[in-house]
Amino acid sequence: MVSQFEAMALQVNEATREIDDAMLVAEHNARKAEECEHRTQQETARANALAAELEEERRTRVKIAAEFAHYRDVVQHAPVDDPWGQLGRAASQIVNDRVAWARAKIPPDSPLLPWFDRAVELAKTAGRQAWKWGKAFYLWAKPRVIEAWKWLRSEIARRMSRE
């Protein structure tokens, strides 16, 4: 009889251990489930915030594009008295369109894109400086060339009158 009780006690002891292990596993799984649910809520909140931010960026982009389209329309339809100014605007518009086309061909995640933007900015700056220096040189040289022309005409006239 004792051995029968011992066998039953061992069975009860083993069943208790299995139940304890099962309870520990269940508690561990419940903690994991709570953590996953909490993480899911955080990620959902973050995704909603990012979606709202993206929508705001889209609205801003549409607004900026509309402002540029309006500005472009105003510039294109503005009366221009200076034909050189009109030619400059047309050339500037063509160059800007070509640069925008070339930039659109570069993928947004490309490491080349920042270098392209820097190169365009450098070219614009160099062009502005060349224009500024060219204009300054023209303003400096114009009176000197006129004086040189007057002197040359008078010198030619003087030498012609001697003969």
CSV table of C-alpha atoms in Angstrom, one decimal:
chain,number,residue,atom,x,y,z
A,1,MET,CA,0.0,0.0,0.0
A,2,VAL,CA,2.8,2.4,0.8
A,3,SER,CA,4.2,2.0,-2.6
A,4,GLN,CA,0.8,2.7,-4.1
A,5,PHE,CA,0.6,5.9,-2.1
A,6,GLU,CA,4.2,6.8,-3.1
A,7,ALA,CA,3.3,6.2,-6.7
A,8,MET,CA,0.2,8.4,-6.3
A,9,ALA,CA,2.3,11.1,-4.5
A,10,LEU,CA,4.9,11.0,-7.3
A,11,GLN,CA,2.1,11.4,-9.9
A,12,VAL,CA,0.5,14.3,-8.0
A,13,ASN,CA,4.0,15.9,-7.6
A,14,GLU,CA,4.7,15.5,-11.3
A,15,ALA,CA,1.2,16.8,-12.2
A,16,THR,CA,1.7,19.8,-9.9
A,17,ARG,CA,5.1,20.5,-11.6
A,18,GLU,CA,3.4,20.3,-15.0
A,19,ILE,CA,0.6,22.6,-13.8
A,20,ASP,CA,3.2,25.1,-12.4
A,21,ASP,CA,5.2,25.0,-15.6
A,22,ALA,CA,2.0,25.5,-17.6
A,23,MET,CA,1.0,28.4,-15.4
A,24,LEU,CA,4.5,30.0,-15.8
A,25,VAL,CA,4.3,29.6,-19.5
A,26,ALA,CA,0.7,31.1,-19.5
A,27,GLU,CA,1.9,34.1,-17.4
A,28,HIS,CA,4.9,34.6,-19.7
A,29,ASN,CA,2.7,34.5,-22.8
A,30,ALA,CA,0.2,36.9,-21.1
A,31,ARG,CA,3.1,39.3,-20.4
A,32,LYS,CA,4.3,39.0,-24.0
A,33,ALA,CA,0.8,39.5,-25.3
A,34,GLU,CA,0.4,42.7,-23.2
A,35,GLU,CA,3.8,44.0,-24.4
A,36,CYS,CA,2.9,43.2,-28.0
A,37,GLU,CA,-0.5,45.0,-27.6
A,38,HIS,CA,1.2,48.0,-26.0
A,39,ARG,CA,3.9,48.0,-28.8
A,40,THR,CA,1.1,47.7,-31.4
A,41,GLN,CA,-0.7,50.7,-29.9
A,42,GLN,CA,2.5,52.7,-29.9
A,43,GLU,CA,3.2,51.8,-33.5
A,44,THR,CA,-0.3,52.6,-34.5
A,45,ALA,CA,-0.1,56.0,-32.8
A,46,ARG,CA,3.3,56.6,-34.5
A,47,ALA,CA,1.9,55.5,-37.9
A,48,ASN,CA,-1.1,57.9,-37.5
A,49,ALA,CA,1.2,60.7,-36.5
A,50,LEU,CA,3.4,60.1,-39.6
A,51,ALA,CA,0.3,59.8,-41.8
A,52,ALA,CA,-0.9,63.2,-40.5
A,53,GLU,CA,2.5,64.7,-41.0
A,54,LEU,CA,2.7,63.3,-44.6
A,55,GLU,CA,-0.8,64.7,-45.4
A,56,GLU,CA,0.3,68.1,-44.0
A,57,GLU,CA,3.5,67.9,-46.2
A,58,ARG,CA,1.3,67.0,-49.2
A,59,ARG,CA,-1.0,70.0,-48.5
A,60,THR,CA,2.0,72.3,-48.2
A,61,ARG,CA,3.5,70.9,-51.4
A,62,VAL,CA,0.2,71.5,-53.3
A,63,LYS,CA,0.0,75.0,-51.9
A,64,ILE,CA,3.6,75.8,-52.8
A,65,ALA,CA,3.0,74.3,-56.3
A,66,ALA,CA,-0.1,76.5,-56.7
A,67,GLU,CA,1.8,79.6,-55.6
A,68,PHE,CA,4.6,78.9,-58.1
A,69,ALA,CA,2.1,78.2,-60.9
A,70,HIS,CA,0.4,81.5,-60.1
A,71,TYR,CA,3.7,83.3,-60.0
A,72,ARG,CA,4.8,81.7,-63.3
A,73,ASP,CA,1.5,82.7,-64.9
A,74,VAL,CA,1.9,86.3,-63.7
A,75,VAL,CA,5.5,86.5,-64.9
A,76,GLN,CA,4.6,85.0,-68.3
A,77,HIS,CA,1.7,87.4,-68.8
A,78,ALA,CA,3.4,90.5,-67.4
A,79,PRO,CA,4.0,93.1,-70.1
A,80,VAL,CA,7.7,93.5,-70.8
A,81,ASP,CA,8.9,96.7,-72.3
A,82,ASP,CA,12.5,95.5,-72.4
A,83,PRO,CA,13.1,92.8,-75.1
A,84,TRP,CA,16.3,91.7,-73.4
A,85,GLY,CA,14.4,91.2,-70.2
A,86,GLN,CA,11.9,89.1,-72.0
A,87,LEU,CA,14.6,87.1,-73.6
A,88,GLY,CA,16.3,86.6,-70.2
A,89,ARG,CA,13.0,85.5,-68.7
A,90,ALA,CA,12.4,83.0,-71.5
A,91,ALA,CA,16.0,81.6,-71.3
A,92,SER,CA,15.7,81.4,-67.5
A,93,GLN,CA,12.4,79.5,-67.8
A,94,ILE,CA,13.8,77.1,-70.3
A,95,VAL,CA,16.8,76.4,-68.2
A,96,ASN,CA,14.7,76.0,-65.0
A,97,ASP,CA,12.4,73.5,-66.9
A,98,ARG,CA,15.4,71.5,-68.1
A,99,VAL,CA,16.9,71.4,-64.6
A,100,ALA,CA,13.6,70.3,-63.1
A,101,TRP,CA,13.3,67.6,-65.8
A,102,ALA,CA,16.9,66.3,-65.1
A,103,ARG,CA,16.3,66.4,-61.3
A,104,ALA,CA,13.0,64.4,-61.8
A,105,LYS,CA,15.0,61.6,-63.5
A,106,ILE,CA,17.2,61.1,-60.4
A,107,PRO,CA,15.6,58.7,-57.9
A,108,PRO,CA,14.6,60.5,-54.6
A,109,ASP,CA,16.7,58.1,-52.5
A,110,SER,CA,19.8,58.5,-54.7
A,111,PRO,CA,23.0,59.7,-53.1
A,112,LEU,CA,23.6,61.7,-56.3
A,113,LEU,CA,20.6,64.0,-55.7
A,114,PRO,CA,22.3,66.3,-53.1
A,115,TRP,CA,25.3,66.6,-55.4
A,116,PHE,CA,23.1,67.5,-58.3
A,117,ASP,CA,21.4,70.2,-56.2
A,118,ARG,CA,24.8,71.6,-55.1
A,119,ALA,CA,26.0,71.6,-58.7
A,120,VAL,CA,22.9,73.5,-59.8
A,121,GLU,CA,23.2,76.0,-57.0
A,122,LEU,CA,26.9,76.5,-57.8
A,123,ALA,CA,26.0,77.0,-61.5
A,124,LYS,CA,23.3,79.5,-60.6
A,125,THR,CA,25.7,81.4,-58.3
A,126,ALA,CA,28.5,81.4,-60.9
A,127,GLY,CA,26.0,82.7,-63.5
A,128,ARG,CA,24.8,85.5,-61.2
A,129,GLN,CA,28.4,86.5,-60.4
A,130,ALA,CA,29.3,86.4,-64.1
A,131,TRP,CA,26.3,88.6,-64.9
A,132,LYS,CA,27.2,91.0,-62.1
A,133,TRP,CA,30.9,91.2,-63.1
A,134,GLY,CA,30.0,91.5,-66.8
A,135,LYS,CA,27.6,94.3,-66.1
A,136,ALA,CA,30.2,96.1,-63.9
A,137,PHE,CA,32.8,95.6,-66.7
A,138,TYR,CA,30.4,97.0,-69.3
A,139,LEU,CA,29.6,100.0,-67.1
A,140,TRP,CA,33.3,100.6,-66.6
A,141,ALA,CA,34.4,100.0,-70.2
A,142,LYS,CA,31.6,101.9,-72.0
A,143,PRO,CA,32.8,105.5,-71.3
A,144,ARG,CA,36.4,104.5,-72.0
A,145,VAL,CA,35.5,102.9,-75.3
A,146,ILE,CA,33.5,106.0,-76.3
A,147,GLU,CA,36.4,108.2,-75.4
A,148,ALA,CA,38.8,106.0,-77.3
A,149,TRP,CA,36.5,106.1,-80.4
A,150,LYS,CA,36.2,109.9,-80.2
A,151,TRP,CA,40.0,110.2,-79.9
A,152,LEU,CA,40.5,107.8,-82.8
A,153,ARG,CA,38.1,109.7,-85.1
A,154,SER,CA,39.7,113.0,-84.2
A,155,GLU,CA,43.1,111.5,-84.8
A,156,ILE,CA,42.1,110.1,-88.1
A,157,ALA,CA,40.5,113.4,-89.1
A,158,ARG,CA,43.6,115.4,-88.0
A,159,ARG,CA,45.9,113.1,-90.0
A,160,MET,CA,43.6,113.2,-93.0
A,161,SER,CA,43.6,117.0,-92.9
A,162,ARG,CA,47.4,117.2,-93.1
A,163,GLU,CA,47.6,115.3,-96.3
